[in-house]
Coordinates of C-alpha atoms in Angstrom, one line a residue:
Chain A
X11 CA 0.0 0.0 0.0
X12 CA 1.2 3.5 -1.1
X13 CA 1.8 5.6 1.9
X14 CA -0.4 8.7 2.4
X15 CA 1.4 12.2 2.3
X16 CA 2.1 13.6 5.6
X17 CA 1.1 16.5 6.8
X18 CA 4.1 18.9 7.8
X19 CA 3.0 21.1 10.7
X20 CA 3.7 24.6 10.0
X21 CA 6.3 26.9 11.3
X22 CA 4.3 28.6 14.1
X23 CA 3.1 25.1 15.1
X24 CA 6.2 23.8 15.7
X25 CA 7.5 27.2 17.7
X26 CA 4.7 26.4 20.2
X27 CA 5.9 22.7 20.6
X28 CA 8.9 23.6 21.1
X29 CA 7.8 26.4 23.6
X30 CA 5.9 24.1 25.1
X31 CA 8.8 21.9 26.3
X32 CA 10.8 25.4 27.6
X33 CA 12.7 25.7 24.1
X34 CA 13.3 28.9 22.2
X35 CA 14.5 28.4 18.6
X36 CA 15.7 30.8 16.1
X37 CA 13.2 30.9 12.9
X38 CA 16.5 29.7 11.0
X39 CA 16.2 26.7 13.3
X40 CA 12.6 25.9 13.0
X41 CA 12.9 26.4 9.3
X42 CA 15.8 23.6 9.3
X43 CA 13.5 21.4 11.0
X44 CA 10.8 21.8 8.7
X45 CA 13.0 20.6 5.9
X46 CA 13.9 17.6 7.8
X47 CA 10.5 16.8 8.8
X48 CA 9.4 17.1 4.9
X49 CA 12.0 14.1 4.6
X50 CA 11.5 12.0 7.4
X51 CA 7.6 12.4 8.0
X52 CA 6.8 9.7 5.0
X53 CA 9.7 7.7 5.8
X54 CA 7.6 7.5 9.1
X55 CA 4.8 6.8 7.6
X56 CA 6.0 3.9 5.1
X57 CA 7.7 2.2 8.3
X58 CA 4.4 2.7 10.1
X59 CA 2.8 0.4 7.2
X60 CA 5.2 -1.8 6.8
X61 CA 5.4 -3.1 10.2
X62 CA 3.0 -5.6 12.1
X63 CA 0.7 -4.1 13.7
X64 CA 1.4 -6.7 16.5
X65 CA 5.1 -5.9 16.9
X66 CA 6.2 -4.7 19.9
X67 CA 8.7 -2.0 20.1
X68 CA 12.0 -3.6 20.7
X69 CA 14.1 -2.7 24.2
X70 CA 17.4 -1.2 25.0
X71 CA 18.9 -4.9 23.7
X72 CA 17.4 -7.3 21.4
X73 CA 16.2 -10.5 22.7
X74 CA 18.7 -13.6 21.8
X75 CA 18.5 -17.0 22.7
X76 CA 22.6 -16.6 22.8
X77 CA 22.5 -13.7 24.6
X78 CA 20.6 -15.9 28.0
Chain B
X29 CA 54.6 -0.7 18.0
X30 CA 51.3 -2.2 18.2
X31 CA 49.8 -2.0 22.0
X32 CA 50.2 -5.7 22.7
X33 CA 54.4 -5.1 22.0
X34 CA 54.2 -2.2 23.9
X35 CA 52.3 -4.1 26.6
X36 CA 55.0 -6.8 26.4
X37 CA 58.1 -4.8 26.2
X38 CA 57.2 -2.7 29.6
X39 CA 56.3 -6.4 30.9
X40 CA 60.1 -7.4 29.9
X41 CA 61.3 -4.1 31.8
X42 CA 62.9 -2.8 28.3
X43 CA 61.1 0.5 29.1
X44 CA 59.5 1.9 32.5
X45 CA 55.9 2.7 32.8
X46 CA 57.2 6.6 32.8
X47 CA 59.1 6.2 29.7
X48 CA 56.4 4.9 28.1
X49 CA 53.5 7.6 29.1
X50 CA 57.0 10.7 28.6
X51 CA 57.3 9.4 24.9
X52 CA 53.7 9.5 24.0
X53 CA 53.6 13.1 25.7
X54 CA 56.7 13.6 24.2
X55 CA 55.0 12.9 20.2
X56 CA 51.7 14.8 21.3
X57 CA 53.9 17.5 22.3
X58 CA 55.5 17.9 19.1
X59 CA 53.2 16.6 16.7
X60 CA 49.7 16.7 17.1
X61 CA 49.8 20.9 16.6
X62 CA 49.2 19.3 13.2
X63 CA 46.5 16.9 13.9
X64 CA 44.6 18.3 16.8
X65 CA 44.1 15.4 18.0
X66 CA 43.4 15.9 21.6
X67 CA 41.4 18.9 23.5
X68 CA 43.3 17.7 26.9
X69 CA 46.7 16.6 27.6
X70 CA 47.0 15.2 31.2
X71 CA 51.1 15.5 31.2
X72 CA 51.6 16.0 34.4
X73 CA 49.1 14.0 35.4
X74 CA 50.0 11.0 33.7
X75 CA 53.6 11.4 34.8
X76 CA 52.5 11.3 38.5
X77 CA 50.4 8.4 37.4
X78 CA 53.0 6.1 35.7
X79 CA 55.3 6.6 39.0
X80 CA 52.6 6.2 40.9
X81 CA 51.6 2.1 39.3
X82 CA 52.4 -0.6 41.5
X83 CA 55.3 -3.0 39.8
X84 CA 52.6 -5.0 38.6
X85 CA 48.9 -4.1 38.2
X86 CA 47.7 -6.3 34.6
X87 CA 48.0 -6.6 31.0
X88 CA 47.7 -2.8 30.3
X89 CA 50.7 -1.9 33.0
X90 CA 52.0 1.7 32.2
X91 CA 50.5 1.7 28.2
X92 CA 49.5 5.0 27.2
X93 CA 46.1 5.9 26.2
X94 CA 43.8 8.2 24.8
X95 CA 40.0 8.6 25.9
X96 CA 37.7 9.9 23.7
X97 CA 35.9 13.7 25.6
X98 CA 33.0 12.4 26.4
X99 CA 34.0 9.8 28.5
X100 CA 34.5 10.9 32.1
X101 CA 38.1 10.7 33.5
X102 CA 37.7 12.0 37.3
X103 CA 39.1 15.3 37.9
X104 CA 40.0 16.2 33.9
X105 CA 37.3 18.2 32.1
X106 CA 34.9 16.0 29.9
X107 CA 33.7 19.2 27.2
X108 CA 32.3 17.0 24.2
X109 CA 34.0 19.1 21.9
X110 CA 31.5 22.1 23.2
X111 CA 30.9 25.1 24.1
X112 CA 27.7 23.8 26.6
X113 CA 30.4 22.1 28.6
X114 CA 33.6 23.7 28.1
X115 CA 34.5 23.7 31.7
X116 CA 33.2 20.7 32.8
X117 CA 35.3 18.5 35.2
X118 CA 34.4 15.1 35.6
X119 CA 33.8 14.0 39.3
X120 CA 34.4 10.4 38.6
X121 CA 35.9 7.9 36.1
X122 CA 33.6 6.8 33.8
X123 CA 33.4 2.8 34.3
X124 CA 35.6 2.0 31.1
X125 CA 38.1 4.8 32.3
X126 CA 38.5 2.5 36.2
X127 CA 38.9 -1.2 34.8
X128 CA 41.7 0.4 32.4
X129 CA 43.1 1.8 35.4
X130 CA 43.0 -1.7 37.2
X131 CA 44.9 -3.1 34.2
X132 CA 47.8 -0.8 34.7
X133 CA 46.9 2.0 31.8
X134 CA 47.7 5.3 32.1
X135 CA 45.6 8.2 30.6
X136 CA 47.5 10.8 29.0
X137 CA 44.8 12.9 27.6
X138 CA 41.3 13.8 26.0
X139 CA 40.9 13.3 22.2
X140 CA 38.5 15.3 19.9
X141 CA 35.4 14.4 18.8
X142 CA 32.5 15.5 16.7
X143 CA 30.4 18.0 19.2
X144 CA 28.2 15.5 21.7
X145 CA 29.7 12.6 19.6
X146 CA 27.0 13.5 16.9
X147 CA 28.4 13.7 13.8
X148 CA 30.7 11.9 11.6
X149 CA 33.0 14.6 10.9
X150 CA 35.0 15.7 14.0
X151 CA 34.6 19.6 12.6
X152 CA 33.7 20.8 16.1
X153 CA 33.2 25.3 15.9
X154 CA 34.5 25.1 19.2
X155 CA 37.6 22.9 19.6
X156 CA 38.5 23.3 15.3
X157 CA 38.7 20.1 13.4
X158 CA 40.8 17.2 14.0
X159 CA 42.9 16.2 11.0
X160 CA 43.7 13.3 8.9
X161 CA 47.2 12.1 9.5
X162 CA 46.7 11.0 5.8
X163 CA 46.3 14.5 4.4
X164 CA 45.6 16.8 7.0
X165 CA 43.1 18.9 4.9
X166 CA 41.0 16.2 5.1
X167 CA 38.3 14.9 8.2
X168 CA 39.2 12.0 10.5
X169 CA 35.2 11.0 10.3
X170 CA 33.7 10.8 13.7
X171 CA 32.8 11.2 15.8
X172 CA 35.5 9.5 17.7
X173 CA 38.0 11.2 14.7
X174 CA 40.6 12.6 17.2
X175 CA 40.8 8.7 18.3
X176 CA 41.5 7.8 15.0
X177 CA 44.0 10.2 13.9
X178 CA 46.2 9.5 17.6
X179 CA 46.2 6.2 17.0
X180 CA 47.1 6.6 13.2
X181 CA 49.5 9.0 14.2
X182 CA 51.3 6.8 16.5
X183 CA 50.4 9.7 19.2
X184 CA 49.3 6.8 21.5
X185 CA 48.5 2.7 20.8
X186 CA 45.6 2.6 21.5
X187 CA 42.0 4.9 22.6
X188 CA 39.0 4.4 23.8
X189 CA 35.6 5.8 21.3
X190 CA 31.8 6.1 21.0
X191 CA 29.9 4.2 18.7
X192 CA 26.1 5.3 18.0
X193 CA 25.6 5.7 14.4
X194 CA 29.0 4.4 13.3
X195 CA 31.4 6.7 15.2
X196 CA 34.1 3.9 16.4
X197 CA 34.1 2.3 12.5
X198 CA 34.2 5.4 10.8
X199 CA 37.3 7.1 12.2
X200 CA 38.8 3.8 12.0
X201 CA 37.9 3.1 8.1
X202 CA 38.9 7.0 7.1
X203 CA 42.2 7.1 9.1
X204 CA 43.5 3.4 8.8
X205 CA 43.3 1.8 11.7
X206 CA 41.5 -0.9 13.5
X207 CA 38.2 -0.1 15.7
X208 CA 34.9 -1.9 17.0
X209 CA 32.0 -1.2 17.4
X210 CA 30.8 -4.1 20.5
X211 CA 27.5 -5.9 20.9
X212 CA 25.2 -3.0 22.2
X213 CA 25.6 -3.5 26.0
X214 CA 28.5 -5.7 26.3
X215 CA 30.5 -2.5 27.7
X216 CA 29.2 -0.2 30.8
X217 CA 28.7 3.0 29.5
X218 CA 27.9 5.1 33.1
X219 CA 30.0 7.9 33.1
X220 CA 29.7 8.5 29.1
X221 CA 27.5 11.6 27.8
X222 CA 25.1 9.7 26.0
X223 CA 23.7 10.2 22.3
X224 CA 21.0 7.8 22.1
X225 CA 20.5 5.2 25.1
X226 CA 19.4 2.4 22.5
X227 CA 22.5 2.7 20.7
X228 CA 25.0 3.6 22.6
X229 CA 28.4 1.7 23.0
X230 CA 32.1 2.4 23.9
X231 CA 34.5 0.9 21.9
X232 CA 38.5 0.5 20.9
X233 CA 40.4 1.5 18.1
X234 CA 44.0 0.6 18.1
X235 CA 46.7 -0.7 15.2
X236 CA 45.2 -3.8 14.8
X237 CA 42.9 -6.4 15.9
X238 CA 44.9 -8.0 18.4
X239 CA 45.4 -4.1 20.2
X240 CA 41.4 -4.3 19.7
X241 CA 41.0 -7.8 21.6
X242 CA 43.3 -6.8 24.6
X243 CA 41.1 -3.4 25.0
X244 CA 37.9 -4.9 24.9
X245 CA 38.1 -7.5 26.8
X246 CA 39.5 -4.8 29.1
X247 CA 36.6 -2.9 29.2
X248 CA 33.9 -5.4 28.4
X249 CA 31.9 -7.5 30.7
X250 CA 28.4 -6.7 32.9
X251 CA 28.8 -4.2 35.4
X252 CA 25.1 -5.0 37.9
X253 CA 24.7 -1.6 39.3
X254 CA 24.7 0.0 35.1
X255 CA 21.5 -0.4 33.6
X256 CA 23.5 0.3 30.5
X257 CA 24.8 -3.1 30.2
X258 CA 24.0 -6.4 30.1
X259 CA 24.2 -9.7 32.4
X260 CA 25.3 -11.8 29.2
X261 CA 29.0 -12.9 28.9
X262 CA 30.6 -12.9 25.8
X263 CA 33.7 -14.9 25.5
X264 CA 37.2 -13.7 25.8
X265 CA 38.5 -12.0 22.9
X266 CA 42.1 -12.2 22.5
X267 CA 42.6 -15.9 24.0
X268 CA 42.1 -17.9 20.8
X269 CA 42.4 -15.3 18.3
X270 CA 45.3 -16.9 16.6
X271 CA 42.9 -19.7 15.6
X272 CA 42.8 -18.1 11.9
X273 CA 39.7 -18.0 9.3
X274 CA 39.6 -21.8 8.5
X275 CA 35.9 -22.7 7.8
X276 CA 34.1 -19.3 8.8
X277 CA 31.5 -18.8 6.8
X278 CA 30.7 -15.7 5.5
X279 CA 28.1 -13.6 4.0
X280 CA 28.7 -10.7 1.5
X281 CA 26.1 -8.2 2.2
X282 CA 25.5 -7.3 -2.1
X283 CA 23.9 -4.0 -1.9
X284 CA 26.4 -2.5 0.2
X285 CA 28.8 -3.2 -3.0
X286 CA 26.2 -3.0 -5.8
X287 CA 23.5 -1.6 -4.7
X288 CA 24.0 2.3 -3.0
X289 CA 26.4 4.9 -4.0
X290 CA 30.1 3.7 -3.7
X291 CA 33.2 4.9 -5.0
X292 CA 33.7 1.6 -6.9
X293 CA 37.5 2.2 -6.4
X294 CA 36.5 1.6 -2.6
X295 CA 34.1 -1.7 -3.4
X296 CA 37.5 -2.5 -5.4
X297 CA 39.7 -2.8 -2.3
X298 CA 37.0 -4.3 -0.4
X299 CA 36.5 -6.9 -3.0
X300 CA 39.8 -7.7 -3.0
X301 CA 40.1 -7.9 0.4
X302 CA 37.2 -10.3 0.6
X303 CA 39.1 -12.5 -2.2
X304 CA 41.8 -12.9 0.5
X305 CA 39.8 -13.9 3.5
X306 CA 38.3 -16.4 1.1
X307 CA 42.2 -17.4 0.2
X308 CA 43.1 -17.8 4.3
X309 CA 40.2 -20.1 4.2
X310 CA 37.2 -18.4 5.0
X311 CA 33.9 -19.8 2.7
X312 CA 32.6 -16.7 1.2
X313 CA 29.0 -16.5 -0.3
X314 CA 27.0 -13.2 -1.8
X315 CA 23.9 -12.7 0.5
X316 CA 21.3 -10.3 -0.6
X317 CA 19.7 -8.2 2.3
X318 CA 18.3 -5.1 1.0
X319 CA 15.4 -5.1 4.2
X320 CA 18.7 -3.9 5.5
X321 CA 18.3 -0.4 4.1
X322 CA 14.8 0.0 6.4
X323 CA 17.6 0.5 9.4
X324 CA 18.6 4.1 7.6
X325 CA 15.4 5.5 8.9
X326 CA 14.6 3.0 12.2
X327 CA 18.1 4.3 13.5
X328 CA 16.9 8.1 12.8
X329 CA 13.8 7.7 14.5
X330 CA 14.7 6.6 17.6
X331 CA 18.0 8.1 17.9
X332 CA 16.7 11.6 17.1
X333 CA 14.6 11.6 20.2
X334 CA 16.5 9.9 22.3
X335 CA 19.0 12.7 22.3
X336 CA 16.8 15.8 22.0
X337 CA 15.4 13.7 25.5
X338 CA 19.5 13.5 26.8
X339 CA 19.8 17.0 25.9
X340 CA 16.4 19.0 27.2
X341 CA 17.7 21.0 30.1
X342 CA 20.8 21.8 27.8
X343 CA 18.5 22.6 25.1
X344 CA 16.4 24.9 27.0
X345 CA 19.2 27.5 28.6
X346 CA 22.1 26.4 26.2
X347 CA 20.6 26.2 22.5
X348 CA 23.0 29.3 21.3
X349 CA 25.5 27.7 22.5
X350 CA 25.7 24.3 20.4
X351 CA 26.8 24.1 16.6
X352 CA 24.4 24.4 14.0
X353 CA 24.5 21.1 12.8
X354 CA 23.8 19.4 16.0
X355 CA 21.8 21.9 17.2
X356 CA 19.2 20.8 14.4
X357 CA 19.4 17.3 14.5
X358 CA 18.0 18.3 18.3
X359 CA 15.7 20.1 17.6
X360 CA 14.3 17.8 14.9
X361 CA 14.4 15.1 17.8
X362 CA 12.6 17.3 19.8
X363 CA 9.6 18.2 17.1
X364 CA 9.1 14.9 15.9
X365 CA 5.8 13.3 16.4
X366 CA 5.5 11.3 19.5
X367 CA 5.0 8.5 17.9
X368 CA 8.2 7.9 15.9
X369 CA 10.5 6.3 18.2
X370 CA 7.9 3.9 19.2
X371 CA 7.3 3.2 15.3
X372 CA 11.0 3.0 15.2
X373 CA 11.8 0.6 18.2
X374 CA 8.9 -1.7 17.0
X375 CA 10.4 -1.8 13.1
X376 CA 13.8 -2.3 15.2
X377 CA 12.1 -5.5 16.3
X378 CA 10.5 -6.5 12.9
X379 CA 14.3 -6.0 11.4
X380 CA 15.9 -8.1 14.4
X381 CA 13.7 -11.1 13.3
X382 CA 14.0 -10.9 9.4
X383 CA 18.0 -10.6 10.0
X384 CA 18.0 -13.3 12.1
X385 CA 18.5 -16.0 9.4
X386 CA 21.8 -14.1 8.1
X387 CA 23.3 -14.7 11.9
X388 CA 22.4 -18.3 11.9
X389 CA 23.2 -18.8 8.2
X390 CA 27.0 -17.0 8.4
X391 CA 29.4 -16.3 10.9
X392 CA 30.1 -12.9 10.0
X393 CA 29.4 -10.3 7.5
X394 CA 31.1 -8.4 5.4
X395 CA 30.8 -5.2 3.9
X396 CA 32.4 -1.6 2.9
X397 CA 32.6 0.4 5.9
X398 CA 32.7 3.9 4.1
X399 CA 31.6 4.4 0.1
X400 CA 34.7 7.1 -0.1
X401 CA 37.8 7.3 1.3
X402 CA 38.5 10.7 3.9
X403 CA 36.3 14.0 2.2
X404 CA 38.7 17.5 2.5
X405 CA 37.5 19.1 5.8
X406 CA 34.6 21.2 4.9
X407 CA 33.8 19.3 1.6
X408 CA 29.5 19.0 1.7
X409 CA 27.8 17.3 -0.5
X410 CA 30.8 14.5 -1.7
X411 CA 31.2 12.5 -4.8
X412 CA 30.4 9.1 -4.2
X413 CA 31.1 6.9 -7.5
X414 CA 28.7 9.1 -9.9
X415 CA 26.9 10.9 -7.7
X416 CA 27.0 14.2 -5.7
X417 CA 25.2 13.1 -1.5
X418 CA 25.7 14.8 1.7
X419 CA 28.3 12.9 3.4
X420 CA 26.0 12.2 6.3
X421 CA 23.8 10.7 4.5
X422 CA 26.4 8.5 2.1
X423 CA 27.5 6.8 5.3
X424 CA 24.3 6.0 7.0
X425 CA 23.5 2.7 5.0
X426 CA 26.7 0.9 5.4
X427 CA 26.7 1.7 9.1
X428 CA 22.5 1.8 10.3
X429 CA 21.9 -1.5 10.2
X430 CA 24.8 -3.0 12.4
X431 CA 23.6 -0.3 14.8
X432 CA 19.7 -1.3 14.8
X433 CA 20.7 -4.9 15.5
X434 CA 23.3 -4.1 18.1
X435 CA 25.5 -6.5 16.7
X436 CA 29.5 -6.1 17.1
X437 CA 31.1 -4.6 13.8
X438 CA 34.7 -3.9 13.0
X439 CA 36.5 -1.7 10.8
X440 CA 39.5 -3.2 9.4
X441 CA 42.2 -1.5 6.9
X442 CA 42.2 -3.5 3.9
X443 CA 43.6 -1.0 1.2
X444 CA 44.6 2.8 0.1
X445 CA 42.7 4.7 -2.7
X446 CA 44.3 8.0 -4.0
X447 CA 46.7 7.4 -1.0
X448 CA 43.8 7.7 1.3
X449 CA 42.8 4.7 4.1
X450 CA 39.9 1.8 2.9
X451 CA 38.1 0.2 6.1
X452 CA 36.6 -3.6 5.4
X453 CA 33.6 -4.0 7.8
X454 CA 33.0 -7.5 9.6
X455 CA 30.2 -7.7 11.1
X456 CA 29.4 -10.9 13.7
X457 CA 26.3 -12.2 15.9
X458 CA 25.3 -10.8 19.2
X459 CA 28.5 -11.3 21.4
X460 CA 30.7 -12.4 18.7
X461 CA 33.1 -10.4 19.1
X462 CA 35.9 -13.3 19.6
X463 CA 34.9 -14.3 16.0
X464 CA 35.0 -10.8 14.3
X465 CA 38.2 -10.2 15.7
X466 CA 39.8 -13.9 15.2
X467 CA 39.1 -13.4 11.3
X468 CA 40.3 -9.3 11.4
X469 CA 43.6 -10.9 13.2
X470 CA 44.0 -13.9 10.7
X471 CA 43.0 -11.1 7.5
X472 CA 45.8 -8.6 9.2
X473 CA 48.4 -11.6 9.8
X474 CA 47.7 -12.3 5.8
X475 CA 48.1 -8.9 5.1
X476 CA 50.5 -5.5 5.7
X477 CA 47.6 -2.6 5.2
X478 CA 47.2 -2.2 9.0
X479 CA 51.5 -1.5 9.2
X480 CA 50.7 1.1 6.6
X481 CA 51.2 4.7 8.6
X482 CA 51.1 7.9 7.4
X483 CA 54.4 9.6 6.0
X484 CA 54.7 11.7 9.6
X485 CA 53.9 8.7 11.7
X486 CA 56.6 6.9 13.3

């Protein structure tokens, strides 16, 4: 299945998040973000799709049967 | 000389524990002005040290060595190559930093690094670039580069680097010595600045894979009061690694020569060099693997996060302070939907599984560690074979994916391109290390491209 194009929040939007966690980036920064996120947001998304639904998320060390 | 004869001539009383530590002062002192390699030298220090070393302590007694800066050495600043902590003195060794101690080394300094060991460059705006003892207009690679360039230097035998993203392997690849990366968890990492707690790891880079062995089996080993590690065992590394590449099977991940963009001068050498571990005796087979590349963006995801998380209170009174390009990889960390990281660590999983055949299928892997050889300091985007990337991003897939599965991965030399340093990766199963560095020993025993130094080095 195709991924669906994701939404990249806008430049204001991302000023509040960032606010709201006690940062205060440049517009320079935020604008360096937002061409990251145009990159990585449907890379998100195809992974999203591609995995199991059922997965788990995997801890700080993978599970092996040679590891135990 | 390698650490292990340096080791063994101190054992043999040919040269005292303060001769040792005064001659690698003694070449930092006059040479690294070119290579600024290290942000700290602990002369004195390390003189009062060396006298200080009971006549016999263990199998490190009075070698000198270098500790990457973010890597806590008790009463020395620990700056990370920034401006955040520029005068930041470490209260306590970092774990790594004691058991060294208790096997007799002696720290003489703190080497550069990319800022917060994120970044595969070692260009920090605050501390300047460390340089390639190949061609010092051109990077080290990171971000463990100013470990790299000492020990290709011959500044010290050995140091101690991070690995997140590829930041043991790729100063090693670009600057011609041997490094690995561990098994994610194998080595405490409590008194290390972290990047990303899923994928952190200290590591050693040294001449060659024997220096490697020693080190890590050094440093390795579960530590209970560090959530950072873990209660498995891994065997010993240096006992048995004369035992050679007879039989080992292994699997020649395709795309990594064939399949992204790769100076094919570079997939030369590390064709070549794969020709020769198949010659030694090794049985060598082409795997295909391309659900490998997935790893590119699982590492991004959760490593993004992970440090913007690592950095917050920084991040809030500090953000001026960092360089630009780190600064926006945080910041990206910080903005990114709340989700990925949990998307990430769940594809992590989904990878783990449809990888595990490979591991039971081959005892190691081999691959390129780098597509190019060193890039000039400052050069952004680089040619890679026929195409113009961003450097960052022509490294990622031939590193990623060893990182995801938290494997151990080392860098090997295994050739010279335009005069400039070719790093074979081997890559083994969860706490094989023993077996990567048994077949990088018997490659390296076959072979002279790990005696290969630059013209300055002695």
């Amino acid at each position: 299945m195709e991924a669906e194009s994701s939404p990249v929040p806008s430049l204001e939007e991302l000023r509040a998040l960032a606010r709201a966690q006690g940062v205060e980036p440049s517009d320079a920064d935020l604008e360096g973000v937002l061409r990251f996120l145009g990159t990585v947001l449907p890379s998100l998304r195809e992974l999203e799709e591609a995995t199991p639904r059922d997965v788990p998320p995997a801890g700080m060390y993978l599970p092996d049967p040679e590891a135990t | 000389m390698t650490l292990v004869a340096l080791a063994a001539a101190i054992e043999r009383g040919e040269l005292s524990p303060r001769e040792a530590v005064q001659n690698a002062l003694d070449r930092i002192e006059h040479r690294d002005g070119a290579y600024n390699s290290f942000i700290t030298v602990r002369a004195e220090e390390a003189l009062a040290e060396a006298d200080a070393l009971p006549a016999k302590t263990g199998p490190l007694h009075g070698v000198p060595i270098g500790i990457k800066d973010v890597i806590d050495v008790a009463g020395t600043r620990t700056t990370a190559a920034s401006k955040v902590l520029a005068e930041n003195i470490a209260a306590a060794d970092a774990t790594v930093v004691a058991r060294l101690r208790r096997a007799g080394a002696v720290v003489v300094g703190k080497l550069n690094t990319h800022e917060f060991a994120w970044g595969a460059s070692t260009t920090s705006e605050a501390f300047g670039p460390a340089r390639n003892p190949w061609d010092t207009e051109r990077i080290c690679g990171g971000s463990s580069g100013g470990s790299g360039a000492a020990v290709a230097a011959s500044l010290v035998p050995g140091a101690l680097g991070t690995d997140t993203a590829g930041s043991v392997r790729i100063p090693a690849a670009l600057c011609g010595v041997t490094g690995i990366r561990p098994t994610t968890g194998r080595v405490p990492n409590r008194g290390v600045i972290p990047v990303s707690w899923t994928y952190d790891t200290v590591g050693p880079l040294a001449r060659t894979a024997e220096d490697c062995a020693l080190l890590l089996d050094t440093i390795a080993g579960p530590e209970p009061e560090d959530a950072s590690t873990t209660p498995a065992v891994g065997p010993p590394c240096l006992e048995g690694i004369g035992r050679g590449a007879e039989g080992v099977r292994i699997g020649v991940v395709a795309h990594l020569l064939e399949g992204v963009p790769i100076d094919p001068r570079v997939a030369d050498a590390v064709e070549a060099a794969i020709r020769e571990l198949e010659r030694i005796g090794a049985k060598v087979e082409r795997v295909d693997a391309p659900f490998l590349r997935r790893a590119e963006v699982v590492q991004q995801l959760v490593m993004l996060p992970e440090a913007a998380e690592a950095h917050l209170p920084w991040l809030r009174t500090r953000l001026p302070d960092y360089g630009a390009d780190v600064r926006a990889r945080l910041l990206a960390g910080l903005l990114l939907p709340s989700s990925a990281p949990v998307t990430g660590q769940r594809a992590r999983r989904s990878l783990a599984e449809e990888a595990r055949p490979l591991f039971e299928r081959y005892d190691l892997l081999a691959s390129p560690e780098m597509p190019i050889v060193a890039p000039r300091i400052g050069e952004d985007p680089v040619q890679v074979g026929r195409e113009r990337i961003a450097y960052r991003l022509s490294l990622i897939p031939f590193n990623s994916p060893w990182s995801c599965l938290g494997v151990p991965t080392a860098s090997v030399p295994c050739g010279l391109v335009d005069g400039l340093p070719v790093g074979l990766a081997l890559t083994g199963r969860r706490l094989g290390e023993a077996t990567v560095l048994r077949v990088a020993h018997a490659f390296q025993q076959a072979t002279d491209w790990h005696e290969r130094r630059p013209a300055d080095a002695v």
